[in-house]
PDB file of C-alpha atoms in Angstrom:
ATOM      1  CA  MET A  25     -45.933  37.324   4.893  1.00  0.00           C
ATOM      2  CA  ALA A  26     -45.138  34.485   7.338  1.00  0.00           C
ATOM      3  CA  GLU A  27     -41.771  32.866   6.898  1.00  0.00           C
ATOM      4  CA  GLU A  28     -42.060  29.160   6.262  1.00  0.00           C
ATOM      5  CA  PRO A  29     -39.891  27.052   8.592  1.00  0.00           C
ATOM      6  CA  GLY A  30     -36.952  25.283   6.975  1.00  0.00           C
ATOM      7  CA  LYS A  31     -37.101  27.499   3.827  1.00  0.00           C
ATOM      8  CA  ILE A  32     -34.433  29.813   2.448  1.00  0.00           C
ATOM      9  CA  LEU A  33     -35.451  33.354   1.427  1.00  0.00           C
ATOM     10  CA  LEU A  34     -33.840  34.945  -1.597  1.00  0.00           C
ATOM     11  CA  PRO A  35     -32.858  38.678  -1.619  1.00  0.00           C
ATOM     12  CA  ASP A  36     -36.102  39.559  -3.419  1.00  0.00           C
ATOM     13  CA  GLY A  37     -38.164  37.975  -0.620  1.00  0.00           C
ATOM     14  CA  THR A  38     -39.188  34.869  -2.513  1.00  0.00           C
ATOM     15  CA  VAL A  39     -38.687  31.346  -1.179  1.00  0.00           C
ATOM     16  CA  ALA A  40     -35.930  29.353  -2.859  1.00  0.00           C
ATOM     17  CA  SER A  41     -37.105  25.985  -4.109  1.00  0.00           C
ATOM     18  CA  GLU A  42     -34.996  22.780  -3.864  1.00  0.00           C
ATOM     19  CA  GLU A  43     -34.691  22.807  -7.636  1.00  0.00           C
ATOM     20  CA  GLU A  44     -33.171  26.283  -7.550  1.00  0.00           C
ATOM     21  CA  GLU A  45     -30.749  25.322  -4.771  1.00  0.00           C
ATOM     22  CA  THR A  46     -29.285  22.546  -6.856  1.00  0.00           C
ATOM     23  CA  THR A  47     -28.725  24.886  -9.766  1.00  0.00           C
ATOM     24  CA  THR A  48     -26.219  26.997  -7.821  1.00  0.00           C
ATOM     25  CA  GLU A  49     -22.527  26.394  -8.426  1.00  0.00           C
ATOM     26  CA  ARG A  50     -22.049  24.960  -4.929  1.00  0.00           C
ATOM     27  CA  GLY A  51     -25.083  22.750  -5.394  1.00  0.00           C
ATOM     28  CA  LYS A  52     -23.672  21.395  -8.609  1.00  0.00           C
ATOM     29  CA  ASP A  53     -20.292  20.782  -6.942  1.00  0.00           C
ATOM     30  CA  ARG A  54     -21.944  19.001  -4.022  1.00  0.00           C
ATOM     31  CA  SER A  55     -23.932  16.738  -6.345  1.00  0.00           C
ATOM     32  CA  TRP A  56     -20.748  15.878  -8.242  1.00  0.00           C
ATOM     33  CA  GLU A  57     -18.820  15.163  -5.014  1.00  0.00           C
ATOM     34  CA  GLU A  58     -21.566  12.893  -3.698  1.00  0.00           C
ATOM     35  CA  GLY A  59     -21.436  10.947  -6.943  1.00  0.00           C
ATOM     36  CA  GLN A  60     -17.688  10.381  -6.537  1.00  0.00           C
ATOM     37  CA  TYR A  61     -17.819   9.007  -2.993  1.00  0.00           C
ATOM     38  CA  ILE A  62     -17.977   5.255  -2.425  1.00  0.00           C
ATOM     39  CA  PRO A  63     -19.851   4.312   0.758  1.00  0.00           C
ATOM     40  CA  VAL A  64     -17.726   2.224   3.133  1.00  0.00           C
ATOM     41  CA  ILE A  65     -18.875   0.421   6.254  1.00  0.00           C
ATOM     42  CA  ILE A  66     -16.231   0.410   8.969  1.00  0.00           C
ATOM     43  CA  LYS A  67     -16.530  -2.264  11.625  1.00  0.00           C
ATOM     44  CA  ARG A  68     -15.351  -1.128  15.017  1.00  0.00           C
ATOM     45  CA  SER A  69     -13.806  -3.639  17.390  1.00  0.00           C
ATOM     46  CA  ASP A  70     -13.458  -2.424  20.971  1.00  0.00           C
ATOM     47  CA  GLU A  71     -13.051  -5.812  22.623  1.00  0.00           C
ATOM     48  CA  VAL A  72      -9.517  -6.688  23.704  1.00  0.00           C
ATOM     49  CA  ARG A  73     -10.516 -10.301  24.121  1.00  0.00           C
ATOM     50  CA  ARG A  74     -13.473 -12.492  23.267  1.00  0.00           C
ATOM     51  CA  HIS A  75     -16.028 -13.739  25.748  1.00  0.00           C
ATOM     52  CA  PRO A  76     -15.206 -17.338  26.815  1.00  0.00           C
ATOM     53  CA  ASP A  77     -18.365 -18.605  25.084  1.00  0.00           C
ATOM     54  CA  ASP A  78     -17.296 -16.959  21.830  1.00  0.00           C
ATOM     55  CA  SER A  79     -13.737 -18.245  22.246  1.00  0.00           C
ATOM     56  CA  LEU A  80     -14.982 -21.797  22.664  1.00  0.00           C
ATOM     57  CA  GLU A  81     -17.197 -21.590  19.592  1.00  0.00           C
ATOM     58  CA  HIS A  82     -14.292 -20.165  17.609  1.00  0.00           C
ATOM     59  CA  ALA A  83     -12.002 -22.933  18.907  1.00  0.00           C
ATOM     60  CA  ILE A  84     -14.534 -25.599  17.913  1.00  0.00           C
ATOM     61  CA  ASP A  85     -14.864 -24.135  14.418  1.00  0.00           C
ATOM     62  CA  ASP A  86     -11.086 -23.865  14.039  1.00  0.00           C
ATOM     63  CA  GLY A  87     -10.531 -27.401  15.297  1.00  0.00           C
ATOM     64  CA  LEU A  88     -13.239 -28.765  13.003  1.00  0.00           C
ATOM     65  CA  GLU A  89     -11.691 -26.978  10.034  1.00  0.00           C
ATOM     66  CA  GLN A  90      -8.317 -28.600  10.726  1.00  0.00           C
ATOM     67  CA  LEU A  91      -9.880 -32.025  11.299  1.00  0.00           C
ATOM     68  CA  LYS A  92     -11.497 -31.838   7.848  1.00  0.00           C
ATOM     69  CA  ARG A  93      -8.395 -30.478   6.139  1.00  0.00           C
ATOM     70  CA  PRO A  94      -6.877 -32.606   3.331  1.00  0.00           C
ATOM     71  CA  ALA A  95      -4.043 -34.841   4.526  1.00  0.00           C
ATOM     72  CA  VAL A  96      -1.455 -33.444   2.108  1.00  0.00           C
ATOM     73  CA  SER A  97      -2.189 -29.845   3.085  1.00  0.00           C
ATOM     74  CA  LEU A  98      -2.041 -30.731   6.777  1.00  0.00           C
ATOM     75  CA  PHE A  99       1.218 -32.657   6.373  1.00  0.00           C
ATOM     76  CA  LEU A 100       2.955 -29.864   4.444  1.00  0.00           C
ATOM     77  CA  SER A 101       1.860 -27.300   7.028  1.00  0.00           C
ATOM     78  CA  ALA A 102       3.156 -29.564   9.803  1.00  0.00           C
ATOM     79  CA  ILE A 103       6.523 -29.891   8.036  1.00  0.00           C
ATOM     80  CA  ALA A 104       6.734 -26.097   7.865  1.00  0.00           C
ATOM     81  CA  ALA A 105       6.082 -25.907  11.609  1.00  0.00           C
ATOM     82  CA  GLY A 106       8.795 -28.457  12.375  1.00  0.00           C
ATOM     83  CA  LEU A 107      11.266 -26.557  10.227  1.00  0.00           C
ATOM     84  CA  THR A 108      10.397 -23.210  11.781  1.00  0.00           C
ATOM     85  CA  VAL A 109      10.759 -24.220  15.442  1.00  0.00           C
ATOM     86  CA  GLY A 110      14.289 -25.267  14.532  1.00  0.00           C
ATOM     87  CA  PHE A 111      15.175 -21.583  14.804  1.00  0.00           C
ATOM     88  CA  SER A 112      14.379 -21.810  18.519  1.00  0.00           C
ATOM     89  CA  ALA A 113      16.839 -24.697  18.780  1.00  0.00           C
ATOM     90  CA  MET A 114      19.495 -22.618  17.030  1.00  0.00           C
ATOM     91  CA  ALA A 115      18.894 -19.532  19.190  1.00  0.00           C
ATOM     92  CA  VAL A 116      18.923 -21.494  22.456  1.00  0.00           C
ATOM     93  CA  ALA A 117      22.130 -23.327  21.490  1.00  0.00           C
ATOM     94  CA  ILE A 118      23.923 -20.074  20.653  1.00  0.00           C
ATOM     95  CA  VAL A 119      22.865 -18.408  23.911  1.00  0.00           C
ATOM     96  CA  THR A 120      23.604 -21.526  25.994  1.00  0.00           C
ATOM     97  CA  GLN A 121      27.126 -21.656  24.609  1.00  0.00           C
ATOM     98  CA  ALA A 122      27.625 -17.907  25.069  1.00  0.00           C
ATOM     99  CA  VAL A 123      26.686 -17.819  28.774  1.00  0.00           C
ATOM    100  CA  ALA A 124      28.289 -21.161  29.699  1.00  0.00           C
ATOM    101  CA  PRO A 125      31.584 -19.555  30.892  1.00  0.00           C
ATOM    102  CA  LEU A 126      29.622 -17.585  33.512  1.00  0.00           C
ATOM    103  CA  GLU A 127      28.640 -20.873  35.213  1.00  0.00           C
ATOM    104  CA  SER A 128      25.303 -19.481  36.394  1.00  0.00           C
ATOM    105  CA  THR A 129      22.255 -21.714  36.087  1.00  0.00           C
ATOM    106  CA  LEU A 130      19.887 -18.806  36.729  1.00  0.00           C
ATOM    107  CA  LEU A 131      21.478 -16.604  34.080  1.00  0.00           C
ATOM    108  CA  THR A 132      21.457 -19.476  31.586  1.00  0.00           C
ATOM    109  CA  ARG A 133      17.756 -20.120  32.224  1.00  0.00           C
ATOM    110  CA  ILE A 134      16.808 -16.468  31.806  1.00  0.00           C
ATOM    111  CA  ALA A 135      18.975 -15.921  28.723  1.00  0.00           C
ATOM    112  CA  THR A 136      17.683 -19.005  26.927  1.00  0.00           C
ATOM    113  CA  ALA A 137      14.083 -18.240  27.922  1.00  0.00           C
ATOM    114  CA  VAL A 138      14.356 -14.857  26.203  1.00  0.00           C
ATOM    115  CA  VAL A 139      15.218 -16.378  22.803  1.00  0.00           C
ATOM    116  CA  TYR A 140      13.364 -19.701  23.082  1.00  0.00           C
ATOM    117  CA  PRO A 141       9.979 -18.238  21.970  1.00  0.00           C
ATOM    118  CA  LEU A 142      11.300 -16.819  18.675  1.00  0.00           C
ATOM    119  CA  GLY A 143      10.731 -19.932  16.570  1.00  0.00           C
ATOM    120  CA  PHE A 144       7.296 -20.462  18.119  1.00  0.00           C
ATOM    121  CA  VAL A 145       6.192 -16.906  17.347  1.00  0.00           C
ATOM    122  CA  LEU A 146       7.230 -17.365  13.712  1.00  0.00           C
ATOM    123  CA  CYS A 147       5.513 -20.746  13.554  1.00  0.00           C
ATOM    124  CA  VAL A 148       2.166 -19.837  15.113  1.00  0.00           C
ATOM    125  CA  MET A 149       1.821 -16.420  13.465  1.00  0.00           C
ATOM    126  CA  SER A 150       2.534 -17.966  10.054  1.00  0.00           C
ATOM    127  CA  GLY A 151      -0.326 -20.439  10.546  1.00  0.00           C
ATOM    128  CA  ALA A 152       1.819 -23.588  10.410  1.00  0.00           C
ATOM    129  CA  GLN A 153       0.377 -26.596  12.242  1.00  0.00           C
ATOM    130  CA  LEU A 154       2.170 -27.485  15.466  1.00  0.00           C
ATOM    131  CA  TYR A 155       1.216 -30.657  17.347  1.00  0.00           C
ATOM    132  CA  THR A 156       1.036 -28.993  20.758  1.00  0.00           C
ATOM    133  CA  GLU A 157      -1.542 -26.505  19.465  1.00  0.00           C
ATOM    134  CA  HIS A 158      -3.875 -29.347  18.535  1.00  0.00           C
ATOM    135  CA  THR A 159      -3.643 -31.293  21.791  1.00  0.00           C
ATOM    136  CA  ALA A 160      -6.546 -29.077  22.894  1.00  0.00           C
ATOM    137  CA  THR A 161      -7.912 -27.253  19.836  1.00  0.00           C
ATOM    138  CA  ALA A 162      -8.686 -30.442  17.920  1.00  0.00           C
ATOM    139  CA  VAL A 163     -10.264 -31.988  21.024  1.00  0.00           C
ATOM    140  CA  TYR A 164     -13.027 -29.364  21.327  1.00  0.00           C
ATOM    141  CA  PRO A 165     -15.040 -30.617  18.298  1.00  0.00           C
ATOM    142  CA  LEU A 166     -14.822 -34.161  19.688  1.00  0.00           C
ATOM    143  CA  LEU A 167     -16.117 -33.050  23.083  1.00  0.00           C
ATOM    144  CA  ASP A 168     -18.886 -31.117  21.318  1.00  0.00           C
ATOM    145  CA  ARG A 169     -19.828 -34.286  19.373  1.00  0.00           C
ATOM    146  CA  GLN A 170     -19.091 -32.689  16.016  1.00  0.00           C
ATOM    147  CA  ALA A 171     -16.135 -34.975  15.273  1.00  0.00           C
ATOM    148  CA  THR A 172     -15.085 -38.561  15.894  1.00  0.00           C
ATOM    149  CA  PHE A 173     -12.037 -39.953  17.666  1.00  0.00           C
ATOM    150  CA  LYS A 174     -10.904 -41.404  14.341  1.00  0.00           C
ATOM    151  CA  MET A 175     -10.778 -37.885  12.873  1.00  0.00           C
ATOM    152  CA  LEU A 176      -8.813 -36.661  15.887  1.00  0.00           C
ATOM    153  CA  LEU A 177      -6.348 -39.544  15.704  1.00  0.00           C
ATOM    154  CA  ARG A 178      -5.848 -38.921  11.976  1.00  0.00           C
ATOM    155  CA  LEU A 179      -4.993 -35.272  12.652  1.00  0.00           C
ATOM    156  CA  TRP A 180      -2.543 -36.096  15.427  1.00  0.00           C
ATOM    157  CA  VAL A 181      -0.729 -38.758  13.388  1.00  0.00           C
ATOM    158  CA  ILE A 182      -0.362 -36.509  10.324  1.00  0.00           C
ATOM    159  CA  VAL A 183       0.748 -33.456  12.310  1.00  0.00           C
ATOM    160  CA  ILE A 184       3.207 -35.413  14.473  1.00  0.00           C
ATOM    161  CA  ALA A 185       4.722 -37.077  11.406  1.00  0.00           C
ATOM    162  CA  GLY A 186       5.031 -33.737   9.610  1.00  0.00           C
ATOM    163  CA  ASN A 187       6.441 -31.949  12.658  1.00  0.00           C
ATOM    164  CA  LEU A 188       9.075 -34.631  13.272  1.00  0.00           C
ATOM    165  CA  PHE A 189      10.037 -34.715   9.597  1.00  0.00           C
ATOM    166  CA  GLY A 190      10.406 -30.933   9.626  1.00  0.00           C
ATOM    167  CA  ALA A 191      12.367 -31.011  12.894  1.00  0.00           C
ATOM    168  CA  ALA A 192      14.767 -33.628  11.489  1.00  0.00           C
ATOM    169  CA  ALA A 193      15.193 -31.598   8.297  1.00  0.00           C
ATOM    170  CA  SER A 194      15.830 -28.468  10.346  1.00  0.00           C
ATOM    171  CA  ALA A 195      18.412 -30.331  12.433  1.00  0.00           C
ATOM    172  CA  SER A 196      20.143 -31.469   9.242  1.00  0.00           C
ATOM    173  CA  LEU A 197      20.349 -27.888   7.996  1.00  0.00           C
ATOM    174  CA  LEU A 198      21.688 -26.661  11.338  1.00  0.00           C
ATOM    175  CA  THR A 199      24.306 -29.412  11.296  1.00  0.00           C
ATOM    176  CA  MET A 200      25.399 -28.515   7.765  1.00  0.00           C
ATOM    177  CA  THR A 201      25.757 -24.860   8.743  1.00  0.00           C
ATOM    178  CA  GLU A 202      27.658 -25.540  11.976  1.00  0.00           C
ATOM    179  CA  THR A 203      30.816 -23.994  10.513  1.00  0.00           C
ATOM    180  CA  VAL A 204      28.840 -20.745  10.278  1.00  0.00           C
ATOM    181  CA  ILE A 205      26.683 -20.929  13.434  1.00  0.00           C
ATOM    182  CA  GLN A 206      29.396 -22.509  15.629  1.00  0.00           C
ATOM    183  CA  ALA A 207      27.147 -23.640  18.471  1.00  0.00           C
ATOM    184  CA  LYS A 208      28.110 -27.316  18.830  1.00  0.00           C
ATOM    185  CA  ALA A 209      28.773 -27.036  22.557  1.00  0.00           C
ATOM    186  CA  GLY A 210      25.331 -25.497  22.995  1.00  0.00           C
ATOM    187  CA  TYR A 211      23.593 -28.315  21.110  1.00  0.00           C
ATOM    188  CA  VAL A 212      25.444 -30.914  23.187  1.00  0.00           C
ATOM    189  CA  ALA A 213      24.495 -29.209  26.465  1.00  0.00           C
ATOM    190  CA  ILE A 214      20.844 -29.079  25.393  1.00  0.00           C
ATOM    191  CA  GLY A 215      20.972 -32.730  24.326  1.00  0.00           C
ATOM    192  CA  HIS A 216      22.111 -33.788  27.792  1.00  0.00           C
ATOM    193  CA  HIS A 217      19.269 -31.779  29.335  1.00  0.00           C
ATOM    194  CA  LEU A 218      16.792 -33.691  27.161  1.00  0.00           C
ATOM    195  CA  VAL A 219      18.004 -37.214  27.948  1.00  0.00           C
ATOM    196  CA  GLU A 220      19.316 -37.062  31.519  1.00  0.00           C
ATOM    197  CA  PHE A 221      15.955 -37.333  33.307  1.00  0.00           C
ATOM    198  CA  ASP A 222      14.028 -40.451  34.309  1.00  0.00           C
ATOM    199  CA  ALA A 223      10.805 -41.258  32.462  1.00  0.00           C
ATOM    200  CA  PHE A 224       8.445 -39.936  35.150  1.00  0.00           C
ATOM    201  CA  SER A 225      10.202 -36.573  35.471  1.00  0.00           C
ATOM    202  CA  LEU A 226      10.315 -36.148  31.701  1.00  0.00           C
ATOM    203  CA  ILE A 227       6.615 -36.940  31.279  1.00  0.00           C
ATOM    204  CA  VAL A 228       5.576 -34.494  34.020  1.00  0.00           C
ATOM    205  CA  SER A 229       7.847 -31.812  32.545  1.00  0.00           C
ATOM    206  CA  ALA A 230       6.311 -32.411  29.105  1.00  0.00           C
ATOM    207  CA  LEU A 231       2.843 -32.347  30.664  1.00  0.00           C
ATOM    208  CA  LEU A 232       3.485 -28.843  32.000  1.00  0.00           C
ATOM    209  CA  ALA A 233       4.886 -27.736  28.640  1.00  0.00           C
ATOM    210  CA  GLY A 234       1.857 -29.160  26.825  1.00  0.00           C
ATOM    211  CA  TRP A 235      -0.444 -27.414  29.286  1.00  0.00           C
ATOM    212  CA  LEU A 236       1.252 -24.073  28.615  1.00  0.00           C
ATOM    213  CA  MET A 237       1.277 -24.534  24.831  1.00  0.00           C
ATOM    214  CA  ALA A 238      -2.416 -25.439  24.710  1.00  0.00           C
ATOM    215  CA  LEU A 239      -3.143 -22.472  26.963  1.00  0.00           C
ATOM    216  CA  GLY A 240      -1.189 -20.323  24.520  1.00  0.00           C
ATOM    217  CA  ALA A 241      -3.327 -21.616  21.652  1.00  0.00           C
ATOM    218  CA  TRP A 242      -6.440 -20.707  23.661  1.00  0.00           C
ATOM    219  CA  LEU A 243      -5.106 -17.200  24.301  1.00  0.00           C
ATOM    220  CA  VAL A 244      -4.379 -16.750  20.592  1.00  0.00           C
ATOM    221  CA  ILE A 245      -8.012 -17.608  19.856  1.00  0.00           C
ATOM    222  CA  SER A 246      -9.286 -15.344  22.651  1.00  0.00           C
ATOM    223  CA  THR A 247      -7.294 -12.217  21.794  1.00  0.00           C
ATOM    224  CA  ARG A 248      -7.336  -9.806  18.879  1.00  0.00           C
ATOM    225  CA  ILE A 249      -5.246 -10.542  15.801  1.00  0.00           C
ATOM    226  CA  GLY A 250      -1.801  -8.981  15.904  1.00  0.00           C
ATOM    227  CA  PHE A 251       0.473  -7.915  18.733  1.00  0.00           C
ATOM    228  CA  SER A 252      -1.690  -9.407  21.504  1.00  0.00           C
ATOM    229  CA  GLN A 253      -1.372 -12.844  19.953  1.00  0.00           C
ATOM    230  CA  MET A 254       2.402 -12.500  19.639  1.00  0.00           C
ATOM    231  CA  VAL A 255       2.630 -11.562  23.314  1.00  0.00           C
ATOM    232  CA  SER A 256       0.479 -14.568  24.274  1.00  0.00           C
ATOM    233  CA  ILE A 257       2.767 -16.946  22.387  1.00  0.00           C
ATOM    234  CA  TYR A 258       5.886 -15.304  23.763  1.00  0.00           C
ATOM    235  CA  VAL A 259       4.725 -15.446  27.398  1.00  0.00           C
ATOM    236  CA  VAL A 260       3.827 -19.151  27.446  1.00  0.00           C
ATOM    237  CA  THR A 261       6.958 -20.251  25.571  1.00  0.00           C
ATOM    238  CA  PHE A 262       9.105 -17.972  27.745  1.00  0.00           C
ATOM    239  CA  LEU A 263       7.793 -19.871  30.777  1.00  0.00           C
ATOM    240  CA  ILE A 264       8.602 -23.189  29.089  1.00  0.00           C
ATOM    241  CA  GLY A 265      12.156 -22.023  28.443  1.00  0.00           C
ATOM    242  CA  LEU A 266      12.549 -20.544  31.920  1.00  0.00           C
ATOM    243  CA  GLY A 267      11.448 -23.775  33.560  1.00  0.00           C
ATOM    244  CA  GLY A 268      13.538 -25.942  31.256  1.00  0.00           C
ATOM    245  CA  LEU A 269      10.371 -27.864  30.407  1.00  0.00           C
ATOM    246  CA  HIS A 270      10.284 -30.373  27.565  1.00  0.00           C
ATOM    247  CA  HIS A 271       8.454 -29.536  24.343  1.00  0.00           C
ATOM    248  CA  SER A 272       8.189 -32.522  22.017  1.00  0.00           C
ATOM    249  CA  ILE A 273       8.701 -30.763  18.668  1.00  0.00           C
ATOM    250  CA  ALA A 274      11.206 -28.043  19.593  1.00  0.00           C
ATOM    251  CA  GLY A 275      12.956 -30.668  21.702  1.00  0.00           C
ATOM    252  CA  SER A 276      13.017 -33.021  18.714  1.00  0.00           C
ATOM    253  CA  ALA A 277      14.804 -30.374  16.628  1.00  0.00           C
ATOM    254  CA  GLU A 278      17.293 -29.912  19.470  1.00  0.00           C
ATOM    255  CA  MET A 279      17.711 -33.648  20.005  1.00  0.00           C
ATOM    256  CA  PHE A 280      18.145 -34.455  16.312  1.00  0.00           C
ATOM    257  CA  THR A 281      20.758 -31.710  16.009  1.00  0.00           C
ATOM    258  CA  ALA A 282      22.659 -33.053  19.020  1.00  0.00           C
ATOM    259  CA  LEU A 283      22.447 -36.558  17.526  1.00  0.00           C
ATOM    260  CA  PHE A 284      23.715 -35.435  14.114  1.00  0.00           C
ATOM    261  CA  ILE A 285      26.456 -33.180  15.429  1.00  0.00           C
ATOM    262  CA  SER A 286      27.904 -35.313  18.243  1.00  0.00           C
ATOM    263  CA  ASP A 287      28.567 -38.994  18.914  1.00  0.00           C
ATOM    264  CA  GLU A 288      27.566 -38.604  22.574  1.00  0.00           C
ATOM    265  CA  PHE A 289      23.946 -39.452  21.798  1.00  0.00           C
ATOM    266  CA  THR A 290      22.174 -42.469  20.336  1.00  0.00           C
ATOM    267  CA  LEU A 291      19.058 -42.924  18.226  1.00  0.00           C
ATOM    268  CA  ARG A 292      17.495 -44.879  21.085  1.00  0.00           C
ATOM    269  CA  GLN A 293      17.901 -41.924  23.447  1.00  0.00           C
ATOM    270  CA  THR A 294      16.392 -39.647  20.824  1.00  0.00           C
ATOM    271  CA  MET A 295      13.346 -41.866  20.274  1.00  0.00           C
ATOM    272  CA  ARG A 296      12.857 -42.288  24.031  1.00  0.00           C
ATOM    273  CA  PHE A 297      12.772 -38.542  24.540  1.00  0.00           C
ATOM    274  CA  ILE A 298      10.407 -37.942  21.625  1.00  0.00           C
ATOM    275  CA  GLY A 299       7.971 -40.650  22.728  1.00  0.00           C
ATOM    276  CA  LEU A 300       7.797 -39.526  26.364  1.00  0.00           C
ATOM    277  CA  ALA A 301       7.575 -35.836  25.441  1.00  0.00           C
ATOM    278  CA  LEU A 302       4.767 -36.445  22.933  1.00  0.00           C
ATOM    279  CA  PHE A 303       2.802 -38.358  25.559  1.00  0.00           C
ATOM    280  CA  GLY A 304       3.319 -35.724  28.259  1.00  0.00           C
ATOM    281  CA  ASN A 305       2.413 -32.861  25.917  1.00  0.00           C
ATOM    282  CA  LEU A 306      -0.749 -34.705  24.889  1.00  0.00           C
ATOM    283  CA  ILE A 307      -1.944 -35.224  28.462  1.00  0.00           C
ATOM    284  CA  GLY A 308      -1.158 -31.659  29.497  1.00  0.00           C
ATOM    285  CA  GLY A 309      -2.860 -30.042  26.514  1.00  0.00           C
ATOM    286  CA  SER A 310      -5.892 -32.308  26.191  1.00  0.00           C
ATOM    287  CA  LEU A 311      -6.768 -32.717  29.860  1.00  0.00           C
ATOM    288  CA  PHE A 312      -5.636 -29.533  31.586  1.00  0.00           C
ATOM    289  CA  VAL A 313      -6.790 -27.166  28.844  1.00  0.00           C
ATOM    290  CA  GLY A 314      -9.084 -28.942  26.383  1.00  0.00           C
ATOM    291  CA  VAL A 315     -11.353 -30.870  28.749  1.00  0.00           C
ATOM    292  CA  LEU A 316     -11.318 -28.312  31.578  1.00  0.00           C
ATOM    293  CA  ASN A 317     -12.019 -25.332  29.302  1.00  0.00           C
ATOM    294  CA  TYR A 318     -14.846 -27.122  27.534  1.00  0.00           C
ATOM    295  CA  ALA A 319     -16.343 -28.412  30.776  1.00  0.00           C
ATOM    296  CA  HIS A 320     -16.374 -25.162  32.724  1.00  0.00           C
ATOM    297  CA  ILE A 321     -17.601 -23.007  29.805  1.00  0.00           C
ATOM    298  CA  ARG A 322     -20.342 -25.410  28.711  1.00  0.00           C
ATOM    299  CA  LYS A 323     -21.335 -25.840  32.353  1.00  0.00           C
ATOM    300  CA  THR A 324     -21.870 -22.097  32.820  1.00  0.00           C
ATOM    301  CA  GLN A 325     -23.897 -21.646  29.623  1.00  0.00           C
ATOM    302  CA  PRO A 326     -27.116 -23.402  30.834  1.00  0.00           C
ATOM    303  CA  ALA A 327     -26.863 -21.525  34.142  1.00  0.00           C
ATOM    304  CA  SER A 328     -26.547 -18.208  32.313  1.00  0.00           C
ATOM    305  CA  GLU A 329     -29.515 -19.021  30.082  1.00  0.00           C
ATOM    306  CA  GLU A 330     -31.630 -20.072  33.082  1.00  0.00           C
ATOM    307  CA  SER A 331     -30.723 -16.875  34.922  1.00  0.00           C
ATOM    308  CA  SER A 332     -31.677 -14.836  31.853  1.00  0.00           C
ATOM    309  CA  ILE A 333     -35.063 -16.564  31.620  1.00  0.00           C
ATOM    310  CA  LYS A 334     -35.807 -15.924  35.304  1.00  0.00           C
ATOM    311  CA  THR A 335     -34.909 -12.248  34.882  1.00  0.00           C
ATOM    312  CA  GLU A 336     -37.260 -11.913  31.921  1.00  0.00           C
ATOM    313  CA  ASP A 337     -40.089 -13.682  33.795  1.00  0.00           C
ATOM    314  CA  SER A 338     -39.739 -11.390  36.784  1.00  0.00           C
TER     315      SER A 338
END
């Protein structure tokens, strides 16, 4: 008798049917186990970063979402961001005061640069809306003709107002807790660094800071969620701190604290710094990151498509 392929022979030489297999104890157990399992689809992500085309599309979608966000929601999120970056002001003031006796500019720069990113990491990872993130991100939908300049201006005004309100509130809290923090000398030293430069130098410094912050926002979009994003934020803000560059919102928290805690500064000096820093940050983020990123990525897309068509034709 020829043995049928794929069949199981019983001890008596007969072929076991599928019905008989399922009646065994193991067959019954297997059927019960299969009934208990819930199928799950696991998505695997091997990419450390997105392709530039994908990053741009994601940035456009994210910017469009924020442009359409209700004003109250946007304003409250911006206040939270202004409050949170105040922790950077506190950390920098403490470290500045601590290393001051060493009288080393290099050591002061490095020490403050190490702690300067802390408030930014908390702010960005929590999803709060920071003005310098939107100098580029909110521009992408406008460049892609999916939004209007009026929508962009609305976003900037709301976020700036919320950030400054939060920064002032944070400065008030830091001033009220000065007996605990004890960093007055640090706040004063930072305040002098913010107001001692001429307008041109301050704008260019803010331009570089805005460039770095917008680049950081791009890196956050381009990398995987989690540690990579934290590193991206830390690196760009570390460079801002190391260079002593001027960030409009973190600088506002520092400037407001110096104004509230010492009589060496005036409201006019504070408003001058904020205005020039906002302008410099805007130019750096919008032009050097927003426009350039959009232009070079969109410019390569038609070329890539044309190359693909030629390859298929050949």
